[in-house]
JSON list of C-alpha atoms and ligand atoms in Angstrom, two decimals:
[
{"chain": "A", "resi": 762, "resn": "MET", "atom": "CA", "xyz": [-230.73, -147.46, -48.32]},
{"chain": "A", "resi": 763, "resn": "ALA", "atom": "CA", "xyz": [-229.28, -149.83, -46.20]},
{"chain": "A", "resi": 764, "resn": "ILE", "atom": "CA", "xyz": [-227.27, -149.56, -42.42]},
{"chain": "A", "resi": 765, "resn": "ILE", "atom": "CA", "xyz": [-223.93, -151.33, -40.99]},
{"chain": "A", "resi": 766, "resn": "ALA", "atom": "CA", "xyz": [-224.18, -153.18, -37.45]},
{"chain": "A", "resi": 767, "resn": "PRO", "atom": "CA", "xyz": [-220.92, -153.65, -36.50]},
{"chain": "A", "resi": 768, "resn": "SER", "atom": "CA", "xyz": [-221.07, -156.64, -34.22]},
{"chain": "A", "resi": 769, "resn": "ILE", "atom": "CA", "xyz": [-218.37, -156.30, -31.23]},
{"chain": "A", "resi": 770, "resn": "LEU", "atom": "CA", "xyz": [-217.98, -159.77, -30.70]},
{"chain": "A", "resi": 771, "resn": "SER", "atom": "CA", "xyz": [-215.06, -159.32, -32.86]},
{"chain": "A", "resi": 772, "resn": "ALA", "atom": "CA", "xyz": [-213.96, -155.97, -30.93]},
{"chain": "A", "resi": 773, "resn": "ASP", "atom": "CA", "xyz": [-210.79, -155.36, -28.55]},
{"chain": "A", "resi": 774, "resn": "PHE", "atom": "CA", "xyz": [-212.50, -155.76, -24.85]},
{"chain": "A", "resi": 775, "resn": "TYR", "atom": "CA", "xyz": [-209.84, -153.83, -23.78]},
{"chain": "A", "resi": 776, "resn": "GLU", "atom": "CA", "xyz": [-210.31, -150.58, -26.08]},
{"chain": "A", "resi": 777, "resn": "LEU", "atom": "CA", "xyz": [-214.31, -151.22, -26.49]},
{"chain": "A", "resi": 778, "resn": "GLY", "atom": "CA", "xyz": [-215.02, -147.84, -25.08]},
{"chain": "A", "resi": 779, "resn": "LYS", "atom": "CA", "xyz": [-212.93, -146.06, -27.69]},
{"chain": "A", "resi": 780, "resn": "GLN", "atom": "CA", "xyz": [-213.91, -148.56, -30.58]},
{"chain": "A", "resi": 781, "resn": "ILE", "atom": "CA", "xyz": [-217.64, -147.64, -30.18]},
{"chain": "A", "resi": 782, "resn": "GLN", "atom": "CA", "xyz": [-217.00, -144.11, -30.31]},
{"chain": "A", "resi": 783, "resn": "GLN", "atom": "CA", "xyz": [-214.77, -144.90, -33.56]},
{"chain": "A", "resi": 784, "resn": "ILE", "atom": "CA", "xyz": [-218.06, -146.57, -34.86]},
{"chain": "A", "resi": 785, "resn": "GLU", "atom": "CA", "xyz": [-220.35, -144.01, -34.23]},
{"chain": "A", "resi": 786, "resn": "ARG", "atom": "CA", "xyz": [-218.30, -141.35, -35.76]},
{"chain": "A", "resi": 787, "resn": "GLY", "atom": "CA", "xyz": [-217.85, -143.80, -38.52]},
{"chain": "A", "resi": 788, "resn": "GLY", "atom": "CA", "xyz": [-221.86, -143.93, -39.44]},
{"chain": "A", "resi": 789, "resn": "ALA", "atom": "CA", "xyz": [-223.00, -147.33, -37.95]},
{"chain": "A", "resi": 790, "resn": "GLY", "atom": "CA", "xyz": [-226.62, -147.37, -38.19]},
{"chain": "A", "resi": 791, "resn": "LEU", "atom": "CA", "xyz": [-226.60, -149.83, -35.02]},
{"chain": "A", "resi": 792, "resn": "ILE", "atom": "CA", "xyz": [-224.32, -152.14, -32.54]},
{"chain": "A", "resi": 793, "resn": "HIS", "atom": "CA", "xyz": [-225.22, -155.79, -32.62]},
{"chain": "A", "resi": 794, "resn": "PHE", "atom": "CA", "xyz": [-224.53, -157.73, -29.97]},
{"chain": "A", "resi": 795, "resn": "ASP", "atom": "CA", "xyz": [-223.94, -161.50, -30.31]},
{"chain": "A", "resi": 796, "resn": "VAL", "atom": "CA", "xyz": [-225.00, -163.18, -26.94]},
{"chain": "A", "resi": 797, "resn": "MET", "atom": "CA", "xyz": [-223.68, -166.96, -26.93]},
{"chain": "A", "resi": 798, "resn": "ASP", "atom": "CA", "xyz": [-224.44, -169.32, -24.17]},
{"chain": "A", "resi": 799, "resn": "GLY", "atom": "CA", "xyz": [-222.11, -172.17, -25.06]},
{"chain": "A", "resi": 800, "resn": "LEU", "atom": "CA", "xyz": [-224.95, -174.45, -25.52]},
{"chain": "A", "resi": 801, "resn": "PHE", "atom": "CA", "xyz": [-227.37, -173.55, -28.43]},
{"chain": "A", "resi": 802, "resn": "VAL", "atom": "CA", "xyz": [-223.44, -172.52, -29.89]},
{"chain": "A", "resi": 803, "resn": "PRO", "atom": "CA", "xyz": [-220.35, -173.68, -29.27]},
{"chain": "A", "resi": 804, "resn": "ASN", "atom": "CA", "xyz": [-218.85, -170.72, -27.92]},
{"chain": "A", "resi": 805, "resn": "ILE", "atom": "CA", "xyz": [-219.36, -168.45, -25.01]},
{"chain": "A", "resi": 806, "resn": "SER", "atom": "CA", "xyz": [-219.34, -164.28, -25.18]},
{"chain": "A", "resi": 807, "resn": "PHE", "atom": "CA", "xyz": [-220.69, -162.19, -23.24]},
{"chain": "A", "resi": 808, "resn": "GLY", "atom": "CA", "xyz": [-223.97, -161.02, -21.65]},
{"chain": "A", "resi": 809, "resn": "ALA", "atom": "CA", "xyz": [-226.28, -157.99, -20.25]},
{"chain": "A", "resi": 810, "resn": "PRO", "atom": "CA", "xyz": [-223.73, -156.61, -18.18]},
{"chain": "A", "resi": 811, "resn": "VAL", "atom": "CA", "xyz": [-221.75, -155.36, -20.92]},
{"chain": "A", "resi": 812, "resn": "LEU", "atom": "CA", "xyz": [-224.79, -153.96, -22.12]},
{"chain": "A", "resi": 813, "resn": "ARG", "atom": "CA", "xyz": [-225.41, -152.02, -19.27]},
{"chain": "A", "resi": 814, "resn": "SER", "atom": "CA", "xyz": [-221.63, -150.62, -19.33]},
{"chain": "A", "resi": 815, "resn": "LEU", "atom": "CA", "xyz": [-222.52, -149.24, -22.87]},
{"chain": "A", "resi": 816, "resn": "GLU", "atom": "CA", "xyz": [-226.39, -147.83, -22.72]},
{"chain": "A", "resi": 817, "resn": "THR", "atom": "CA", "xyz": [-225.27, -144.63, -21.33]},
{"chain": "A", "resi": 818, "resn": "LYS", "atom": "CA", "xyz": [-221.96, -144.01, -23.24]},
{"chain": "A", "resi": 819, "resn": "THR", "atom": "CA", "xyz": [-223.40, -144.06, -26.99]},
{"chain": "A", "resi": 820, "resn": "GLU", "atom": "CA", "xyz": [-226.18, -142.68, -28.86]},
{"chain": "A", "resi": 821, "resn": "LEU", "atom": "CA", "xyz": [-226.63, -145.83, -30.93]},
{"chain": "A", "resi": 822, "resn": "ARG", "atom": "CA", "xyz": [-229.45, -148.33, -30.81]},
{"chain": "A", "resi": 823, "resn": "PHE", "atom": "CA", "xyz": [-228.74, -151.71, -29.92]},
{"chain": "A", "resi": 824, "resn": "ASP", "atom": "CA", "xyz": [-229.30, -154.79, -31.81]},
{"chain": "A", "resi": 825, "resn": "ILE", "atom": "CA", "xyz": [-229.04, -157.90, -29.18]},
{"chain": "A", "resi": 826, "resn": "HIS", "atom": "CA", "xyz": [-228.61, -161.40, -31.06]},
{"chain": "A", "resi": 827, "resn": "LEU", "atom": "CA", "xyz": [-229.31, -164.01, -28.57]},
{"chain": "A", "resi": 828, "resn": "MET", "atom": "CA", "xyz": [-227.50, -167.35, -29.47]},
{"chain": "A", "resi": 829, "resn": "ILE", "atom": "CA", "xyz": [-229.27, -168.87, -26.58]},
{"chain": "A", "resi": 830, "resn": "GLU", "atom": "CA", "xyz": [-231.32, -171.86, -25.81]},
{"chain": "A", "resi": 831, "resn": "ASP", "atom": "CA", "xyz": [-234.92, -170.95, -24.30]},
{"chain": "A", "resi": 832, "resn": "PRO", "atom": "CA", "xyz": [-234.42, -167.31, -24.72]},
{"chain": "A", "resi": 833, "resn": "GLY", "atom": "CA", "xyz": [-237.55, -166.54, -23.32]},
{"chain": "A", "resi": 834, "resn": "LYS", "atom": "CA", "xyz": [-235.80, -166.92, -19.66]},
{"chain": "A", "resi": 835, "resn": "LEU", "atom": "CA", "xyz": [-233.42, -164.43, -20.57]},
{"chain": "A", "resi": 836, "resn": "ILE", "atom": "CA", "xyz": [-235.60, -161.62, -22.56]},
{"chain": "A", "resi": 837, "resn": "PRO", "atom": "CA", "xyz": [-235.92, -159.28, -19.41]},
{"chain": "A", "resi": 838, "resn": "ASN", "atom": "CA", "xyz": [-231.96, -158.87, -18.84]},
{"chain": "A", "resi": 839, "resn": "TYR", "atom": "CA", "xyz": [-231.76, -157.39, -22.48]},
{"chain": "A", "resi": 840, "resn": "ILE", "atom": "CA", "xyz": [-234.51, -154.49, -22.28]},
{"chain": "A", "resi": 841, "resn": "GLY", "atom": "CA", "xyz": [-232.85, -151.31, -21.57]},
{"chain": "A", "resi": 842, "resn": "PRO", "atom": "CA", "xyz": [-233.02, -147.71, -22.57]},
{"chain": "A", "resi": 843, "resn": "LYS", "atom": "CA", "xyz": [-231.27, -148.54, -26.14]},
{"chain": "A", "resi": 844, "resn": "THR", "atom": "CA", "xyz": [-232.66, -151.56, -26.82]},
{"chain": "A", "resi": 845, "resn": "GLU", "atom": "CA", "xyz": [-234.07, -151.49, -30.34]},
{"chain": "A", "resi": 846, "resn": "TYR", "atom": "CA", "xyz": [-234.01, -155.30, -31.71]},
{"chain": "A", "resi": 847, "resn": "ILE", "atom": "CA", "xyz": [-234.13, -158.52, -29.70]},
{"chain": "A", "resi": 848, "resn": "VAL", "atom": "CA", "xyz": [-233.61, -161.37, -32.15]},
{"chain": "A", "resi": 849, "resn": "VAL", "atom": "CA", "xyz": [-234.01, -164.62, -30.99]},
{"chain": "A", "resi": 850, "resn": "HIS", "atom": "CA", "xyz": [-233.51, -168.13, -32.63]},
{"chain": "A", "resi": 851, "resn": "GLN", "atom": "CA", "xyz": [-235.93, -169.70, -34.71]},
{"chain": "A", "resi": 852, "resn": "GLU", "atom": "CA", "xyz": [-234.09, -173.00, -33.79]},
{"chain": "A", "resi": 853, "resn": "ALA", "atom": "CA", "xyz": [-233.81, -172.52, -29.88]},
{"chain": "A", "resi": 854, "resn": "CYS", "atom": "CA", "xyz": [-237.69, -171.28, -29.40]},
{"chain": "A", "resi": 855, "resn": "LEU", "atom": "CA", "xyz": [-240.35, -174.31, -28.95]},
{"chain": "A", "resi": 856, "resn": "HIS", "atom": "CA", "xyz": [-242.80, -171.46, -28.71]},
{"chain": "A", "resi": 857, "resn": "LEU", "atom": "CA", "xyz": [-241.83, -168.98, -31.17]},
{"chain": "A", "resi": 858, "resn": "HIS", "atom": "CA", "xyz": [-244.51, -167.02, -31.42]},
{"chain": "A", "resi": 859, "resn": "ARG", "atom": "CA", "xyz": [-245.22, -166.63, -27.46]},
{"chain": "A", "resi": 860, "resn": "VAL", "atom": "CA", "xyz": [-241.34, -165.28, -27.16]},
{"chain": "A", "resi": 861, "resn": "LEU", "atom": "CA", "xyz": [-241.92, -162.44, -29.98]},
{"chain": "A", "resi": 862, "resn": "GLN", "atom": "CA", "xyz": [-244.94, -161.41, -28.34]},
{"chain": "A", "resi": 863, "resn": "GLN", "atom": "CA", "xyz": [-243.22, -161.12, -24.98]},
{"chain": "A", "resi": 864, "resn": "ILE", "atom": "CA", "xyz": [-240.52, -158.78, -26.79]},
{"chain": "A", "resi": 865, "resn": "ARG", "atom": "CA", "xyz": [-243.15, -156.62, -28.27]},
{"chain": "A", "resi": 866, "resn": "GLN", "atom": "CA", "xyz": [-244.99, -156.38, -25.37]},
{"chain": "A", "resi": 867, "resn": "VAL", "atom": "CA", "xyz": [-242.23, -154.48, -23.76]},
{"chain": "A", "resi": 868, "resn": "GLY", "atom": "CA", "xyz": [-242.66, -152.22, -26.57]},
{"chain": "A", "resi": 869, "resn": "ILE", "atom": "CA", "xyz": [-239.18, -153.58, -28.30]},
{"chain": "A", "resi": 870, "resn": "LYS", "atom": "CA", "xyz": [-238.97, -154.61, -31.60]},
{"chain": "A", "resi": 871, "resn": "ALA", "atom": "CA", "xyz": [-238.63, -158.71, -32.04]},
{"chain": "A", "resi": 872, "resn": "GLY", "atom": "CA", "xyz": [-236.52, -160.44, -34.79]},
{"chain": "A", "resi": 873, "resn": "VAL", "atom": "CA", "xyz": [-236.07, -163.93, -35.54]},
{"chain": "A", "resi": 874, "resn": "ALA", "atom": "CA", "xyz": [-233.04, -165.46, -36.73]},
{"chain": "A", "resi": 875, "resn": "LEU", "atom": "CA", "xyz": [-232.42, -168.74, -38.66]},
{"chain": "A", "resi": 876, "resn": "ASN", "atom": "CA", "xyz": [-229.68, -170.92, -39.03]},
{"chain": "A", "resi": 877, "resn": "PRO", "atom": "CA", "xyz": [-228.34, -171.41, -42.55]},
{"chain": "A", "resi": 878, "resn": "ALA", "atom": "CA", "xyz": [-229.62, -175.18, -42.39]},
{"chain": "A", "resi": 879, "resn": "THR", "atom": "CA", "xyz": [-233.40, -173.51, -41.85]},
{"chain": "A", "resi": 880, "resn": "PRO", "atom": "CA", "xyz": [-235.51, -172.45, -44.36]},
{"chain": "A", "resi": 881, "resn": "VAL", "atom": "CA", "xyz": [-237.63, -169.39, -44.53]},
{"chain": "A", "resi": 882, "resn": "SER", "atom": "CA", "xyz": [-240.92, -171.26, -45.32]},
{"chain": "A", "resi": 883, "resn": "THR", "atom": "CA", "xyz": [-240.20, -172.46, -41.10]},
{"chain": "A", "resi": 884, "resn": "LEU", "atom": "CA", "xyz": [-241.31, -168.63, -40.74]},
{"chain": "A", "resi": 885, "resn": "GLU", "atom": "CA", "xyz": [-244.62, -168.51, -42.93]},
{"chain": "A", "resi": 886, "resn": "CYS", "atom": "CA", "xyz": [-246.87, -168.36, -39.89]},
{"chain": "A", "resi": 887, "resn": "VAL", "atom": "CA", "xyz": [-244.87, -165.46, -37.56]},
{"chain": "A", "resi": 888, "resn": "LEU", "atom": "CA", "xyz": [-243.98, -163.46, -40.66]},
{"chain": "A", "resi": 889, "resn": "GLU", "atom": "CA", "xyz": [-247.03, -161.08, -39.38]},
{"chain": "A", "resi": 890, "resn": "ASP", "atom": "CA", "xyz": [-245.53, -161.01, -36.02]},
{"chain": "A", "resi": 891, "resn": "VAL", "atom": "CA", "xyz": [-242.06, -160.11, -36.34]},
{"chain": "A", "resi": 892, "resn": "ASP", "atom": "CA", "xyz": [-240.46, -156.52, -36.86]},
{"chain": "A", "resi": 893, "resn": "LEU", "atom": "CA", "xyz": [-236.79, -158.46, -38.61]},
{"chain": "A", "resi": 894, "resn": "VAL", "atom": "CA", "xyz": [-235.63, -161.76, -39.80]},
{"chain": "A", "resi": 895, "resn": "CYS", "atom": "CA", "xyz": [-232.10, -162.18, -39.40]},
{"chain": "A", "resi": 896, "resn": "VAL", "atom": "CA", "xyz": [-230.56, -164.60, -42.34]},
{"chain": "A", "resi": 897, "resn": "MET", "atom": "CA", "xyz": [-227.23, -166.09, -41.02]},
{"chain": "A", "resi": 898, "resn": "GLY", "atom": "CA", "xyz": [-224.69, -166.01, -43.43]},
{"chain": "A", "resi": 899, "resn": "VAL", "atom": "CA", "xyz": [-222.36, -168.38, -41.32]},
{"chain": "A", "resi": 900, "resn": "ASN", "atom": "CA", "xyz": [-223.24, -171.29, -39.07]},
{"chain": "A", "resi": 901, "resn": "PRO", "atom": "CA", "xyz": [-223.74, -168.49, -35.41]},
{"chain": "A", "resi": 902, "resn": "GLY", "atom": "CA", "xyz": [-221.13, -169.37, -33.04]},
{"chain": "A", "resi": 903, "resn": "PHE", "atom": "CA", "xyz": [-217.69, -167.40, -34.25]},
{"chain": "A", "resi": 904, "resn": "GLY", "atom": "CA", "xyz": [-216.46, -164.46, -36.06]},
{"chain": "A", "resi": 905, "resn": "GLY", "atom": "CA", "xyz": [-214.42, -164.27, -39.30]},
{"chain": "A", "resi": 906, "resn": "GLN", "atom": "CA", "xyz": [-216.38, -167.27, -40.96]},
{"chain": "A", "resi": 907, "resn": "ARG", "atom": "CA", "xyz": [-216.57, -167.51, -45.02]},
{"chain": "A", "resi": 908, "resn": "PHE", "atom": "CA", "xyz": [-219.99, -166.13, -46.13]},
{"chain": "A", "resi": 909, "resn": "ILE", "atom": "CA", "xyz": [-222.47, -169.20, -47.39]},
{"chain": "A", "resi": 910, "resn": "PRO", "atom": "CA", "xyz": [-223.34, -167.62, -50.61]},
{"chain": "A", "resi": 911, "resn": "GLN", "atom": "CA", "xyz": [-226.98, -169.42, -50.22]},
{"chain": "A", "resi": 912, "resn": "SER", "atom": "CA", "xyz": [-228.10, -167.18, -47.70]},
{"chain": "A", "resi": 913, "resn": "ARG", "atom": "CA", "xyz": [-228.41, -164.16, -50.20]},
{"chain": "A", "resi": 914, "resn": "ARG", "atom": "CA", "xyz": [-231.09, -166.29, -52.01]},
{"chain": "A", "resi": 915, "resn": "LYS", "atom": "CA", "xyz": [-232.63, -166.40, -48.54]},
{"chain": "A", "resi": 916, "resn": "VAL", "atom": "CA", "xyz": [-232.57, -162.68, -48.50]},
{"chain": "A", "resi": 917, "resn": "GLU", "atom": "CA", "xyz": [-234.04, -162.58, -51.79]},
{"chain": "A", "resi": 918, "resn": "GLN", "atom": "CA", "xyz": [-236.71, -164.94, -51.01]},
{"chain": "A", "resi": 919, "resn": "LEU", "atom": "CA", "xyz": [-237.64, -162.93, -48.04]},
{"chain": "A", "resi": 920, "resn": "ASP", "atom": "CA", "xyz": [-237.45, -159.83, -50.06]},
{"chain": "A", "resi": 921, "resn": "ARG", "atom": "CA", "xyz": [-240.35, -161.06, -52.44]},
{"chain": "A", "resi": 922, "resn": "ILE", "atom": "CA", "xyz": [-242.38, -162.49, -49.59]},
{"chain": "A", "resi": 923, "resn": "ARG", "atom": "CA", "xyz": [-242.55, -159.09, -47.86]},
{"chain": "A", "resi": 924, "resn": "ARG", "atom": "CA", "xyz": [-243.68, -157.20, -51.04]},
{"chain": "A", "resi": 925, "resn": "GLU", "atom": "CA", "xyz": [-246.43, -160.12, -51.82]},
{"chain": "A", "resi": 926, "resn": "ARG", "atom": "CA", "xyz": [-247.70, -160.30, -48.61]},
{"chain": "A", "resi": 927, "resn": "ASP", "atom": "CA", "xyz": [-247.27, -155.96, -48.11]},
{"chain": "A", "resi": 928, "resn": "LEU", "atom": "CA", "xyz": [-245.52, -156.69, -44.72]},
{"chain": "A", "resi": 929, "resn": "ASP", "atom": "CA", "xyz": [-242.50, -154.17, -43.41]},
{"chain": "A", "resi": 930, "resn": "PHE", "atom": "CA", "xyz": [-240.41, -156.56, -41.67]},
{"chain": "A", "resi": 931, "resn": "LYS", "atom": "CA", "xyz": [-236.63, -155.68, -42.14]},
{"chain": "A", "resi": 932, "resn": "ILE", "atom": "CA", "xyz": [-234.17, -158.25, -43.53]},
{"chain": "A", "resi": 933, "resn": "GLU", "atom": "CA", "xyz": [-230.83, -158.60, -41.92]},
{"chain": "A", "resi": 934, "resn": "LEU", "atom": "CA", "xyz": [-227.69, -160.43, -43.07]},
{"chain": "A", "resi": 935, "resn": "ASP", "atom": "CA", "xyz": [-225.34, -161.51, -40.08]},
{"chain": "A", "resi": 936, "resn": "GLY", "atom": "CA", "xyz": [-221.88, -163.04, -40.87]},
{"chain": "A", "resi": 937, "resn": "GLY", "atom": "CA", "xyz": [-219.42, -163.24, -43.15]},
{"chain": "A", "resi": 938, "resn": "VAL", "atom": "CA", "xyz": [-220.16, -159.56, -44.52]},
{"chain": "A", "resi": 939, "resn": "THR", "atom": "CA", "xyz": [-217.49, -158.17, -46.42]},
{"chain": "A", "resi": 940, "resn": "PHE", "atom": "CA", "xyz": [-216.55, -155.09, -48.74]},
{"chain": "A", "resi": 941, "resn": "ASP", "atom": "CA", "xyz": [-216.71, -157.47, -51.44]},
{"chain": "A", "resi": 942, "resn": "ASN", "atom": "CA", "xyz": [-219.97, -158.81, -50.62]},
{"chain": "A", "resi": 943, "resn": "ALA", "atom": "CA", "xyz": [-222.11, -155.98, -48.77]},
{"chain": "A", "resi": 944, "resn": "LEU", "atom": "CA", "xyz": [-223.33, -154.29, -52.07]},
{"chain": "A", "resi": 945, "resn": "GLY", "atom": "CA", "xyz": [-224.84, -157.59, -53.58]},
{"chain": "A", "resi": 946, "resn": "ILE", "atom": "CA", "xyz": [-226.56, -158.30, -50.01]},
{"chain": "A", "resi": 947, "resn": "LYS", "atom": "CA", "xyz": [-227.99, -155.09, -50.05]},
{"chain": "A", "resi": 948, "resn": "GLN", "atom": "CA", "xyz": [-229.17, -155.70, -53.65]},
{"chain": "A", "resi": 949, "resn": "ALA", "atom": "CA", "xyz": [-230.65, -158.65, -52.70]},
{"chain": "A", "resi": 950, "resn": "GLY", "atom": "CA", "xyz": [-233.10, -156.87, -50.40]},
{"chain": "A", "resi": 951, "resn": "CYS", "atom": "CA", "xyz": [-231.00, -156.24, -47.29]},
{"chain": "A", "resi": 952, "resn": "ASP", "atom": "CA", "xyz": [-231.70, -153.44, -44.71]},
{"chain": "A", "resi": 953, "resn": "ILE", "atom": "CA", "xyz": [-229.02, -154.36, -41.91]},
{"chain": "A", "resi": 954, "resn": "LEU", "atom": "CA", "xyz": [-225.72, -156.00, -42.70]},
{"chain": "A", "resi": 955, "resn": "VAL", "atom": "CA", "xyz": [-224.03, -157.30, -39.54]},
{"chain": "A", "resi": 956, "resn": "ALA", "atom": "CA", "xyz": [-220.43, -157.29, -39.55]},
{"chain": "A", "resi": 957, "resn": "GLY", "atom": "CA", "xyz": [-217.51, -158.16, -37.19]},
{"chain": "A", "resi": 958, "resn": "SER", "atom": "CA", "xyz": [-214.70, -158.88, -38.46]},
{"chain": "A", "resi": 959, "resn": "ALA", "atom": "CA", "xyz": [-214.58, -156.83, -41.71]},
{"chain": "A", "resi": 960, "resn": "VAL", "atom": "CA", "xyz": [-214.87, -153.59, -39.41]},
{"chain": "A", "resi": 961, "resn": "PHE", "atom": "CA", "xyz": [-212.87, -154.62, -36.41]},
{"chain": "A", "resi": 962, "resn": "SER", "atom": "CA", "xyz": [-209.82, -156.32, -37.67]},
{"chain": "A", "resi": 963, "resn": "CYS", "atom": "CA", "xyz": [-209.25, -153.11, -40.04]},
{"chain": "A", "resi": 964, "resn": "PRO", "atom": "CA", "xyz": [-206.58, -150.59, -38.94]},
{"chain": "A", "resi": 965, "resn": "ASP", "atom": "CA", "xyz": [-208.91, -148.02, -39.04]},
{"chain": "A", "resi": 966, "resn": "ILE", "atom": "CA", "xyz": [-212.22, -148.79, -37.36]},
{"chain": "A", "resi": 967, "resn": "GLU", "atom": "CA", "xyz": [-213.66, -145.38, -38.17]},
{"chain": "A", "resi": 968, "resn": "VAL", "atom": "CA", "xyz": [-212.91, -145.51, -41.67]},
{"chain": "A", "resi": 969, "resn": "ALA", "atom": "CA", "xyz": [-213.81, -149.23, -42.08]},
{"chain": "A", "resi": 970, "resn": "THR", "atom": "CA", "xyz": [-217.23, -148.24, -40.60]},
{"chain": "A", "resi": 971, "resn": "ARG", "atom": "CA", "xyz": [-217.55, -145.49, -43.07]},
{"chain": "A", "resi": 972, "resn": "LYS", "atom": "CA", "xyz": [-216.51, -147.31, -45.96]},
{"chain": "A", "resi": 973, "resn": "PHE", "atom": "CA", "xyz": [-219.62, -149.80, -45.53]},
{"chain": "A", "resi": 974, "resn": "ALA", "atom": "CA", "xyz": [-221.73, -146.48, -44.69]},
{"chain": "A", "resi": 975, "resn": "LYS", "atom": "CA", "xyz": [-221.56, -145.05, -47.63]},
{"chain": "A", "resi": 976, "resn": "MET", "atom": "CA", "xyz": [-221.34, -148.41, -49.75]},
{"chain": "A", "resi": 977, "resn": "LEU", "atom": "CA", "xyz": [-224.73, -148.87, -48.08]},
{"chain": "A", "resi": 978, "resn": "LYS", "atom": "CA", "xyz": [-226.93, -145.66, -48.76]},
{"chain": "B", "resi": 1993, "resn": "DX5", "atom": "C1", "xyz": [-221.99, -165.17, -35.43]},
{"chain": "B", "resi": 1993, "resn": "DX5", "atom": "C2", "xyz": [-222.39, -163.95, -34.86]},
{"chain": "B", "resi": 1993, "resn": "DX5", "atom": "C3", "xyz": [-222.08, -162.81, -36.16]},
{"chain": "B", "resi": 1993, "resn": "DX5", "atom": "C4", "xyz": [-220.57, -162.59, -36.37]},
{"chain": "B", "resi": 1993, "resn": "DX5", "atom": "C5", "xyz": [-220.34, -161.63, -37.60]},
{"chain": "B", "resi": 1993, "resn": "DX5", "atom": "O1", "xyz": [-222.24, -166.00, -34.46]},
{"chain": "B", "resi": 1993, "resn": "DX5", "atom": "O2", "xyz": [-223.65, -163.43, -35.11]},
{"chain": "B", "resi": 1993, "resn": "DX5", "atom": "O3", "xyz": [-222.67, -161.39, -35.57]},
{"chain": "B", "resi": 1993, "resn": "DX5", "atom": "O4", "xyz": [-220.21, -162.31, -35.62]},
{"chain": "B", "resi": 1993, "resn": "DX5", "atom": "O5", "xyz": [-218.73, -161.52, -37.41]},
{"chain": "B", "resi": 1993, "resn": "DX5", "atom": "P1", "xyz": [-218.03, -161.77, -39.24]},
{"chain": "B", "resi": 1993, "resn": "DX5", "atom": "O6", "xyz": [-218.58, -160.70, -39.63]},
{"chain": "B", "resi": 1993, "resn": "DX5", "atom": "O7", "xyz": [-216.57, -161.41, -38.81]},
{"chain": "B", "resi": 1993, "resn": "DX5", "atom": "O8", "xyz": [-218.63, -163.18, -39.35]},
{"chain": "B", "resi": 1994, "resn": "ZN", "atom": "ZN1", "xyz": [-224.92, -161.71, -34.58]}
]
């Protein structure tokens, strides 16, 4: 079984509260937060205040994707009662092992994300220390981009390594997920599919979320 984690990057911020209720009713497994600093990626999104305002308003737990430089410095801001995962980029961490430890030490699950050009092999020494590996299906920075098909192979590779080494980290695929490719991504071994535009650009967000949730069951 896999779950759908809608990314609120593609939400209508005027309607955010209402749209969160819609994804919750539709069966979303997590809320995905795309935090961007304009440095690690060529775009700025939102930060911890958005998390704070949703923390008491939903039962869903948060999957926080930090697309920021030197994420270790800001991790304390993203710790909260609903935080399930904090995901940092391999490419943004000079001391990746330390940052992952920093997240786990406060009782939060630690994730690491890989840009499309970064091979799975770069994680060889930290796979025991992560709860989640996030494979980017697009170059991070923007919603609504086209899925890069090689990403699916990375999911397969991670799933194979996970079985060979008897590890239990989750595999997430973020970016470019559509109704057409979601099942194939799940079959490759993915546990958490992140979808932004495919959920929030639908006229009925609840129906779109439910369609993904059913497909991934
Ligand atoms: C990309 C983000 C993704 C993105 C997903 O930088 O990390 O979470 O918003 O959006 P879609 O599903 O539209 O590719
Ligand atoms: Zn993301």
